[in-house]
XYZ file of C-alpha atoms in Angstrom:
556
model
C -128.126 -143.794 98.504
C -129.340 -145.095 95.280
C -130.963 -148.333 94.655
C -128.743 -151.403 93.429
C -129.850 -152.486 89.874
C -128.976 -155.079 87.822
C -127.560 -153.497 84.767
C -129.229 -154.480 81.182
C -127.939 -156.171 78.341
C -127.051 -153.006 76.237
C -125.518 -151.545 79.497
C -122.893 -154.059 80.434
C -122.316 -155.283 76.771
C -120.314 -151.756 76.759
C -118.375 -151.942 79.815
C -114.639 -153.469 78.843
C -114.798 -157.296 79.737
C -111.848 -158.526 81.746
C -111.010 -160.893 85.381
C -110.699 -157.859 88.040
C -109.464 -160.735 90.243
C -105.955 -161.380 90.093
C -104.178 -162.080 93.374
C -105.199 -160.571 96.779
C -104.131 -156.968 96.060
C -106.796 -156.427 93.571
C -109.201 -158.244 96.186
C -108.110 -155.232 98.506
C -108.435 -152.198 95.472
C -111.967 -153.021 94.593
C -112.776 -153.518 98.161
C -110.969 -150.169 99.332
C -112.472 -148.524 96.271
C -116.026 -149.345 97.223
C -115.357 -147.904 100.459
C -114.384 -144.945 99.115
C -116.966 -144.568 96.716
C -119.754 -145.171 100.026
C -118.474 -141.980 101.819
C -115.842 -144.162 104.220
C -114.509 -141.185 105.993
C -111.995 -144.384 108.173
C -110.400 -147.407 105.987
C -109.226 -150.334 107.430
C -108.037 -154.039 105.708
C -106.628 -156.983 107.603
C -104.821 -159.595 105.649
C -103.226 -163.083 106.952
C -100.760 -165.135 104.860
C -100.686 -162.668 102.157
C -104.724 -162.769 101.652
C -104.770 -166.288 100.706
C -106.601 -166.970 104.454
C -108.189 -164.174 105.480
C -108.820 -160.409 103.628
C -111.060 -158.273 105.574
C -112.067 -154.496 104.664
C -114.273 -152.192 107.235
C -115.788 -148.969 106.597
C -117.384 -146.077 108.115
C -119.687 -145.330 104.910
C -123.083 -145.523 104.056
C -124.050 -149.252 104.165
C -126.398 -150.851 102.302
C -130.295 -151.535 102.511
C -130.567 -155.366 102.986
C -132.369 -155.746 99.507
C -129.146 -154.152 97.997
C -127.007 -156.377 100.015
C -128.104 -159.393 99.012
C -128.326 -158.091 95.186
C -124.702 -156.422 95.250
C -122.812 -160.070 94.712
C -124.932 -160.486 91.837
C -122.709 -160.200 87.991
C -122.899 -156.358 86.483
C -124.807 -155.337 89.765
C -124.032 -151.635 90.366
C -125.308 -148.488 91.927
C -123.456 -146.151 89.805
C -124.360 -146.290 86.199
C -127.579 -147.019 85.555
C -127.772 -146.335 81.166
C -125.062 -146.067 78.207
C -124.682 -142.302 78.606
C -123.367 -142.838 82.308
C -120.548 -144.133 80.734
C -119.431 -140.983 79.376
C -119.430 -139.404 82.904
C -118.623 -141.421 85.801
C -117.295 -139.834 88.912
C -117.073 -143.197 90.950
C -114.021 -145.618 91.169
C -115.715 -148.490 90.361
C -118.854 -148.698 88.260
C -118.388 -151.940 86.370
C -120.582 -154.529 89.227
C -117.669 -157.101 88.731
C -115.882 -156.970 91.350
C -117.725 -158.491 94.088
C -119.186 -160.898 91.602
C -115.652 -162.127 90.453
C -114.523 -162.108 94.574
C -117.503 -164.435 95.232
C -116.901 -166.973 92.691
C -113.295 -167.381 94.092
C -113.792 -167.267 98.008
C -115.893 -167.527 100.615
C -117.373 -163.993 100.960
C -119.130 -162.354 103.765
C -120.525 -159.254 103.824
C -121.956 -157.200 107.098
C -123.419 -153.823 106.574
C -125.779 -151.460 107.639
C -126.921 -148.011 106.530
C -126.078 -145.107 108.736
C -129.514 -144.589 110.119
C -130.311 -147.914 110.154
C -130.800 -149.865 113.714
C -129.883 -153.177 112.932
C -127.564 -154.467 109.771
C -127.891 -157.800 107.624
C -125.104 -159.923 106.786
C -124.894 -162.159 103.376
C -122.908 -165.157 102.682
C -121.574 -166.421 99.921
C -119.547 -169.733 98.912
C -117.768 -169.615 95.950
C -120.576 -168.393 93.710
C -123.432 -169.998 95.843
C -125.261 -167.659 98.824
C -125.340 -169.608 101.977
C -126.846 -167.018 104.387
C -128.427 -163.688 104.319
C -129.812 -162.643 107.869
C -130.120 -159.452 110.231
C -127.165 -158.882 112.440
C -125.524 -156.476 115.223
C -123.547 -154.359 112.977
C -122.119 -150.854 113.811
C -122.815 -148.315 110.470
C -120.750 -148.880 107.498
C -119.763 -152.262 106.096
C -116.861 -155.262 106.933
C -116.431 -157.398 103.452
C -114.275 -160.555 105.313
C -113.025 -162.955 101.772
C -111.840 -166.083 103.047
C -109.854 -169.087 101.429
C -108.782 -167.126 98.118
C -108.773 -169.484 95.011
C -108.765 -172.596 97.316
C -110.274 -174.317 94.213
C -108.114 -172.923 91.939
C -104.975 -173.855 92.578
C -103.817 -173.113 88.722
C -104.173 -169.385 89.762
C -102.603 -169.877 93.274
C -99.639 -171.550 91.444
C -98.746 -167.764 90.233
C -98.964 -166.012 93.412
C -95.704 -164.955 95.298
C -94.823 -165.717 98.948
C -97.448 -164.160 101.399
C -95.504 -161.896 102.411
C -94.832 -160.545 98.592
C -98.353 -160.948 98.229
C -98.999 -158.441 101.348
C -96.100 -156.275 100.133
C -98.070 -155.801 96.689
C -101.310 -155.016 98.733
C -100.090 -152.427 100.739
C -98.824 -150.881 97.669
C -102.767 -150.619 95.984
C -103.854 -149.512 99.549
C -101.211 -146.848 99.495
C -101.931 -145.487 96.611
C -105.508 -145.454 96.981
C -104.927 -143.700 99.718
C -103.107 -140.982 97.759
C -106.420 -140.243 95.569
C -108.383 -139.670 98.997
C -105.825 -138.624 101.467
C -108.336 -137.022 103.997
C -109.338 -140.515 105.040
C -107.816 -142.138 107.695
C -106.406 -145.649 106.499
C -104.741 -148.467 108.472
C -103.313 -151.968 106.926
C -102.428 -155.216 109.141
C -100.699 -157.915 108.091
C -100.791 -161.208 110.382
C -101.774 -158.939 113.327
C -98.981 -156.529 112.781
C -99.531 -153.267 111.714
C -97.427 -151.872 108.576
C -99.231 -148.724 107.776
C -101.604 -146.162 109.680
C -102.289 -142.780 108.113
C -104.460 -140.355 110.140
C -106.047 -138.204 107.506
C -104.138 -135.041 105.667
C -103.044 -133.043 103.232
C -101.868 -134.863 99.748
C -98.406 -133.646 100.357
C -98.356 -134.596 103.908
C -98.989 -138.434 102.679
C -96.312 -137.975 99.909
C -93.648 -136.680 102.542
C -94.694 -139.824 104.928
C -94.180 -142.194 101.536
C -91.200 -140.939 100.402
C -89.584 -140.387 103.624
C -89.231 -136.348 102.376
C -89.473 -133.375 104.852
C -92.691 -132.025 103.892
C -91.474 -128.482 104.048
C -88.763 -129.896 100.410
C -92.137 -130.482 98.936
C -93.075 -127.972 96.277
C -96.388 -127.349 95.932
C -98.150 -125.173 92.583
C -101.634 -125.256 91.123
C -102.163 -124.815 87.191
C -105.711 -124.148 85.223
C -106.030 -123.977 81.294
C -109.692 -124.030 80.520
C -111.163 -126.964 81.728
C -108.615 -128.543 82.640
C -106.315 -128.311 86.581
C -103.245 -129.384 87.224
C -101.736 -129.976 90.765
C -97.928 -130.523 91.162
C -96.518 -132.017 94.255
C -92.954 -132.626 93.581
C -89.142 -132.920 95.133
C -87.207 -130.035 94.115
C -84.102 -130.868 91.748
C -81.568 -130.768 95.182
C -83.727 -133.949 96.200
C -83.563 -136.026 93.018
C -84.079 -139.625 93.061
C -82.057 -142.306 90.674
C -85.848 -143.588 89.166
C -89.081 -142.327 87.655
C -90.104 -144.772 89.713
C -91.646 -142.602 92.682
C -93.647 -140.299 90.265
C -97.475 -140.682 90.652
C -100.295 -140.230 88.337
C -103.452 -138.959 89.318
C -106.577 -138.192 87.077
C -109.488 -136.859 89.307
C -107.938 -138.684 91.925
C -107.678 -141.716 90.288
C -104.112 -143.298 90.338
C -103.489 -144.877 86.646
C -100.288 -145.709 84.921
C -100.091 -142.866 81.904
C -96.538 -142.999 80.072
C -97.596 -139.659 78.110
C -98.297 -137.592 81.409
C -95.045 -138.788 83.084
C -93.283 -137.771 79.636
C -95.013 -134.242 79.567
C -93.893 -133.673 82.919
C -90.378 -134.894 82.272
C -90.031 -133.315 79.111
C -90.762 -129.926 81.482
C -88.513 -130.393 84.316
C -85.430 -131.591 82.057
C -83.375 -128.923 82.044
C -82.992 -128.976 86.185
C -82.922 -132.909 86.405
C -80.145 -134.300 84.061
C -79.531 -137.957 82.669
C -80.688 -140.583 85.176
C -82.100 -137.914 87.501
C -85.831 -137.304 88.461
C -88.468 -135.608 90.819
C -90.471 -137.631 93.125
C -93.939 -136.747 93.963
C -97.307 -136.232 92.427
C -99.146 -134.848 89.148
C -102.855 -134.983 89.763
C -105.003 -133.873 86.691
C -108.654 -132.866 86.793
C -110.557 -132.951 83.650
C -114.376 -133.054 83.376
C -115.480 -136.533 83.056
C -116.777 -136.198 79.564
C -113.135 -135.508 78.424
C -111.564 -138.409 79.993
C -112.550 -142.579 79.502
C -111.790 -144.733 82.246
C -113.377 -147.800 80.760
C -110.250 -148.465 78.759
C -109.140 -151.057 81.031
C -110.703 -153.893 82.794
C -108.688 -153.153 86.253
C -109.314 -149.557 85.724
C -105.353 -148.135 85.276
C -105.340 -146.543 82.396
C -107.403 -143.588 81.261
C -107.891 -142.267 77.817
C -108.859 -138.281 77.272
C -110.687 -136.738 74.474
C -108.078 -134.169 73.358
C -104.072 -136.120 74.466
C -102.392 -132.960 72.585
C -103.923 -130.447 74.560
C -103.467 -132.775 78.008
C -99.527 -133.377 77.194
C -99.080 -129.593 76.342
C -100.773 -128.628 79.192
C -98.503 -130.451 82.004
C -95.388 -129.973 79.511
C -95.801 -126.541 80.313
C -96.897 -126.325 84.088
C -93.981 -128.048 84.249
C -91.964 -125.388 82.844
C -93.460 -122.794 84.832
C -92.933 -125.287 88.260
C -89.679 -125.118 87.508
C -88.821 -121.579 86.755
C -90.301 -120.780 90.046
C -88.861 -123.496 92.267
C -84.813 -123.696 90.866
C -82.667 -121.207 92.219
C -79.623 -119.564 90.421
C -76.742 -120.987 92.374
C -75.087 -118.295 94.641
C -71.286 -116.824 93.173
C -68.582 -118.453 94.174
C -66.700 -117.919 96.927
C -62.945 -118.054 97.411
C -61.827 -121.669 98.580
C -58.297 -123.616 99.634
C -57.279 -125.752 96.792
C -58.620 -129.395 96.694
C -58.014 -133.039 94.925
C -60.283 -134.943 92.994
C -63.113 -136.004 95.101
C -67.026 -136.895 95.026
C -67.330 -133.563 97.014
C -70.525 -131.682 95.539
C -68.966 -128.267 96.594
C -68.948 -124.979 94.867
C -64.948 -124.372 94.251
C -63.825 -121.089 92.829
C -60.149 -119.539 91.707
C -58.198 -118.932 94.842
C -58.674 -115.619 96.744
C -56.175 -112.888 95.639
C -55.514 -114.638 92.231
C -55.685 -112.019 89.422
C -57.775 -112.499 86.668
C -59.203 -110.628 83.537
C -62.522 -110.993 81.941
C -63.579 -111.491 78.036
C -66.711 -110.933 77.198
C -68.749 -113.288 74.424
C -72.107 -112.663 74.418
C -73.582 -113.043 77.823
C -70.981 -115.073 78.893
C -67.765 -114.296 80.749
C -64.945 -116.236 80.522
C -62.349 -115.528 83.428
C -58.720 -115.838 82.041
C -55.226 -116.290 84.414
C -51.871 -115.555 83.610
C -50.023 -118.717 81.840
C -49.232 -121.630 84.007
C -46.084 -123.567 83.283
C -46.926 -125.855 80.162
C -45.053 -129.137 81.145
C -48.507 -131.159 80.789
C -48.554 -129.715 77.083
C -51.679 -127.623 78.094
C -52.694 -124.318 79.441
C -56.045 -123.392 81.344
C -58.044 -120.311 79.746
C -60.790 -120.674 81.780
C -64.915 -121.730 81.898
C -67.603 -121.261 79.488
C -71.261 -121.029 80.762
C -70.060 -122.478 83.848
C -70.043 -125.858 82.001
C -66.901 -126.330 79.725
C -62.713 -125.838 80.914
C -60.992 -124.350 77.925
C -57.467 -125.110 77.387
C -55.009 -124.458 74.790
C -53.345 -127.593 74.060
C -50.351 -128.260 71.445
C -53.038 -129.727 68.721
C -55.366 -126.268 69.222
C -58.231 -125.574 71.471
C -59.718 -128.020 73.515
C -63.729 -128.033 75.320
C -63.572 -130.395 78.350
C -66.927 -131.050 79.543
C -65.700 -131.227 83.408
C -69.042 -133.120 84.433
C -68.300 -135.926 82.186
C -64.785 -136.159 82.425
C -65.308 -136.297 85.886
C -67.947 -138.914 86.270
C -65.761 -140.996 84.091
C -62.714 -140.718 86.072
C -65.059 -141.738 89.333
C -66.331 -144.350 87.399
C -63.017 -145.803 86.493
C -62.118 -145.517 90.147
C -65.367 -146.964 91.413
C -65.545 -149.756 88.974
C -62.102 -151.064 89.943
C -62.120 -150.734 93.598
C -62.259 -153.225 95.899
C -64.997 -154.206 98.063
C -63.937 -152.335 101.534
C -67.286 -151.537 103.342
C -67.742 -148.663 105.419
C -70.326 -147.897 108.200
C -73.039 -145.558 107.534
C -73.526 -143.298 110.307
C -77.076 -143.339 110.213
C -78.278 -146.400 108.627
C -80.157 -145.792 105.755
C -84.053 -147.278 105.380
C -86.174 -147.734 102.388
C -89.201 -149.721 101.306
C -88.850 -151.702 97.821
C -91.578 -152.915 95.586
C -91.737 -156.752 95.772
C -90.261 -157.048 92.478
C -87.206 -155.306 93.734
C -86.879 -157.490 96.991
C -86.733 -160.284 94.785
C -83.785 -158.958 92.691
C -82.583 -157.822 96.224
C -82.226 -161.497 97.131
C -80.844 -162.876 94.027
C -77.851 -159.783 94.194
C -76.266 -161.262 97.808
C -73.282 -162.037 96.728
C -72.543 -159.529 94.356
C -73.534 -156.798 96.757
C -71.395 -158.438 99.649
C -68.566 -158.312 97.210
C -69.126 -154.361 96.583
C -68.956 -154.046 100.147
C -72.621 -153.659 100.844
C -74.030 -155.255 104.045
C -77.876 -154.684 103.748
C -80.890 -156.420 106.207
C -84.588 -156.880 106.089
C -86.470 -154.678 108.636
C -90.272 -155.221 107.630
C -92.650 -156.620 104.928
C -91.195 -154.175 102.546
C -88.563 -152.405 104.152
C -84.627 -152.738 104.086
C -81.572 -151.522 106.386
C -78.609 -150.283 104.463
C -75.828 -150.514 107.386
C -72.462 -150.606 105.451
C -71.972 -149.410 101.673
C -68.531 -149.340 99.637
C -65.719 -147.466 101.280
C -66.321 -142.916 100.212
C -69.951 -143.950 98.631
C -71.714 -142.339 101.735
C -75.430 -142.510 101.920
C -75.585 -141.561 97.938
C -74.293 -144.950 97.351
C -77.812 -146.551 99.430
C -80.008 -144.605 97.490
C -77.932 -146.038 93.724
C -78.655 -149.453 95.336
C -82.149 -148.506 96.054
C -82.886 -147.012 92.191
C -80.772 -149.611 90.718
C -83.170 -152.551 92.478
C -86.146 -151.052 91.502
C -85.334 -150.212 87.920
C -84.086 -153.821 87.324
C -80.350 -154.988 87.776
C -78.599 -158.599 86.993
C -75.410 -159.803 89.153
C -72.931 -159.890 86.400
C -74.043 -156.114 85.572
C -74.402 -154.535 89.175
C -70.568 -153.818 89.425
C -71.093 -151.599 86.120
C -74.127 -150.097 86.666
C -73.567 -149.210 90.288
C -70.539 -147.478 89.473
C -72.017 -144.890 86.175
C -74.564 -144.412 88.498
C -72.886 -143.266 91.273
C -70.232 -141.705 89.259
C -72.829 -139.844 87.878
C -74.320 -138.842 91.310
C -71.055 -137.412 92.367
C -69.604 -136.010 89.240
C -69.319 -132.378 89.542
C -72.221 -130.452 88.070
C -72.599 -127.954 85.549
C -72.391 -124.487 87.694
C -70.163 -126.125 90.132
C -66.926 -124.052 89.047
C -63.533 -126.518 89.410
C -60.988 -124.492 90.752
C -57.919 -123.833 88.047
C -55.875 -126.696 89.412
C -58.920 -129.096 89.327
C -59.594 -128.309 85.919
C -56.271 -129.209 84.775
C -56.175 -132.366 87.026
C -59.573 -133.465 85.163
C -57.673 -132.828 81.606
C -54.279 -134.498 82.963
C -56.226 -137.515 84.091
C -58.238 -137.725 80.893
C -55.218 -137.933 78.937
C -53.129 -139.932 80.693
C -55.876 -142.557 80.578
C -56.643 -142.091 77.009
C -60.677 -141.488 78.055
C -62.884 -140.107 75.285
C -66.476 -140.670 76.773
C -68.653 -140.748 79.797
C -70.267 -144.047 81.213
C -73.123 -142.876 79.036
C -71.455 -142.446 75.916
C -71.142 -138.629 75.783
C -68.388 -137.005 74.453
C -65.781 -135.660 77.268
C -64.286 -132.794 74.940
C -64.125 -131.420 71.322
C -60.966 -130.105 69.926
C -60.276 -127.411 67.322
C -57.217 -128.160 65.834
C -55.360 -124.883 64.619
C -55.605 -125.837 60.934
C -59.345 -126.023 61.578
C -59.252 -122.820 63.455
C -57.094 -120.729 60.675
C -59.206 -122.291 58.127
C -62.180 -120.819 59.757
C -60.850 -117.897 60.057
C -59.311 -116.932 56.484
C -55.668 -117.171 57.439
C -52.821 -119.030 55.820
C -52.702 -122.591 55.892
């Protein structure tokens, strides 16, 4: 293992300056990081009251030499860079020699290790900045780092700390995703003596299925190389989209960061199977030689900057692509069906059996016509275009009704004015929320009581969804879920909720209305005088005749 050095003036002067130290979940990523970067092949962290008493991390990795130890507390101390150059490769998590130095001036630190073919291990003490012990000690290989009494003499940054339960809650979240970077270690987090997470060593995709509570076998899987660069995509296919971007992670040689321009790339890719409000959940990991990327952009080490960003965003723009030419599949024909209503049903309909119909052809597009129905309503059905748009002819000319968005807005209407009659869910539905989105959680009580909601607390960060409004099913959990998460006010959920599940249920382009359904969509439109979709879209363009025998040449 190499030798712990104190790094020279010309060395650290480089590094970006900046607290690492913020609240007891970046105690537990520089901690877990460490371990990581040792060789820890087992993970383990123990918090009570949130990491304000008690944070403790063990390891399995190499352990240190006891003249390391009691040099590693020490400001810029680091094994991993030892000159400027280093800087313009490194390969470790950490590589600053902050962290520990910024832990010790804030707790009460203790620190047991011992190398693996070491007999005995030393342990080194430190009080808020001063050492207090450093002695031999009965130690199995690896090393425990115990931080005690976190900012107990500075109460100005304990006054911005949540409850310790939201502090745990944001803990587990860095542990987590650490664990995503390095998912062939075997991790396990306890929280007050209870344990909220145990992972036993896998496969990436085997950790993202546990996460986001996704079969593993929905998980689609592809590997992408341009030149230097490789791309691995781990991702829900568009049948399992989620209502937020929200469950998209970032990886740069295994490194989660936060990276807008990736998530964009990717999005920018996959939009033509994921519409409006819609995304894939899952993982992008990059891997670019460490010359091409920076990591010392930022002093907790999220962001990353890379040498060439065009070349990185086209890259992933089109893996993306390609991921999704190979993973969407061209809905199967339609099939004859009985006649139905209006409802949230996502089924394929398609003209009744036995109904006779003659084809046009446009292009590459057939449109399916049907003898005249009666024209009471002041409109006749022609039939679909592209699967997408009804076309009647209507007294004022030609009308394009976009049956997605007249149909979300009619289910919006509907949702948005109904009352708040719960319904059992069959099967309860759980998820686990960020703290952030507890918090709104708590503030939305009555609101969500009063949309017929009836949701419980069933861990640190998980909830119980037992009773959501009357027909919303378990698509109506998973709105409450996105809208929580993305950020939602009282006096706005009633809104929200409903263009979001309005837009959840809507039919779907390539989900052909039956005849009769199309025309109900048009009736209803008109009746209610409705021009646009909860999103402002247009619901239909009409060609009046004048326009149309304009166009054309004729006499007007």
């Amino acid at each position: 293992m190499p030798r712990i050095r104190l790094l020279p003036e010309e060395v650290h002067s480089k590094i970006a300056a900046g607290e690492v130290v913020e609240r007891p979940a970046s105690v537990v990523k520089e901690l877990v990081e460490n371990a990581l970067d040792a060789g820890a092949s087992r993970v383990e962290v123990e918090l009570e009251e949130g990491g304000l008493r008690l944070i403790r991390v063990s390891d399995d990795g190499e352990g240190m030499e006891p003249e390391d130890l009691r040099l590693c507390w020490r400001s810029h101390a680091t094994s991993k860079i030892a000159g400027p150059e280093d800087l313009l490769r490194v390969v470790t998590y950490g590589f600053r020699g902050e962290a520990l130095y910024s832990i010790a001036r804030v707790s009460r630190l203790t620190i047991l290790s011992r190398p693996r073919q070491a007999g005995e291990g030393y342990l080194l003490r430190v009080a808020f900045g001063r050492e207090e012990a450093f002695r031999p000690a009965a130690s199995s290989p690896g090393t425990t780092v115990t931080v005690e009494a976190l900012f107990r003499d500075y109460p100005a940054r304990k006054a911005f700390l949540k409850s310790p339960r939201a502090e745990a809650g944001r803990a587990l979240e860095s542990f987590r995703l650490l664990a995503l970077g390095r998912p062939e270690v075997r991790y396990r987090f306890r929280h007050d003596g209870r344990e909220t997470f145990r992972w036993p060593g896998g496969t990436r995709r085997g950790l993202l299925s546990r996460l986001l509570r996704v079969p593993e076998e929905d998980l689609l899987e592809r590997v992408y190389e341009r030149g230097a660069y490789r791309l691995e995509l781990i991702l829900t296919p568009p049948e399992r989209a989620f209502s937020t971007s929200r469950y998209l992670f970032v990886l740069v040689n295994d490194r989660v960061v936060r990276d807008r321009s990736l998530i964009a790339a990717l999005l920018e890719g996959v939009r033509a199977a994921f519409p409006g409000g819609r995304f894939p959940a899952g993982a992008l990991a990059l891997y670019v030689p460490p010359h091409l990327v920076d990591v010392n952009v930022h002093p907790a080490k999220a962001e990353v900057r890379f040498r060439d960003e065009g070349e990185v965003f086209s890259f992933v723009r089109s893996a993306a692509e390609r991921f999704l030419s190979r993973t969407v599949r061209t809905p199967s024909p339609p099939s004859s069906g009985d006649d139905l209503p209006l409802s949230p049903s996502p089924k394929i309909f398609s003209a009744r059996a036995g109904e006779e119909k003659r084809s046009l052809k446009v292009g590459e597009d057939t449109l399916p016509f049907r003898e005249p129905v009666s024209r009471k309503e002041g409109f006749r059905f022609l039939g679909l275009l592209r699967d997408t748009y009804a076309l009647f002819e209507v007294e004022e000319g030609v009308l394009f009704l976009d049956f997605h968005a007249a149909h979300e807005r009619l289910l919006f209407e509907e949702w948005r004015d109904r009352g708040g009659e719960a319904e059992e869910l069959l099967f309860p539905a759980v998820f686990e929320l960020s703290e952030e989105a507890r918090e709104r959680l708590a503030l939305l009580g009555e609101a969500l009581e009063k949309a017929g909601f009836r949701v419980r607390e069933a861990g640190p960060r998980e909830i119980v969804v037992e009773a959501v409004p009357r027909g919303g099913g378990f698509p109506a959990a998973e709105e409450l879920r996105g809208l929580l998460e993305e950020g939602i006010s009282p006096e706005s959920f009633r809104d929200k909720f409903a263009a979001r599940l309005a837009c959840r249920l809507a039919r779907k382009a390539g989900e052909r209305p039956e005849p009769r359904e199309a025309e109900e969509l048009l009736r209803k439109v008109r009746e209610k005088g409705l021009e646009r979709c909860p999103h402002g879209r247009p619901l239909f363009w009409l060609v009046s005749w004048h326009e149309l025998e304009r166009r054309l040449g004729r006499k007007v």
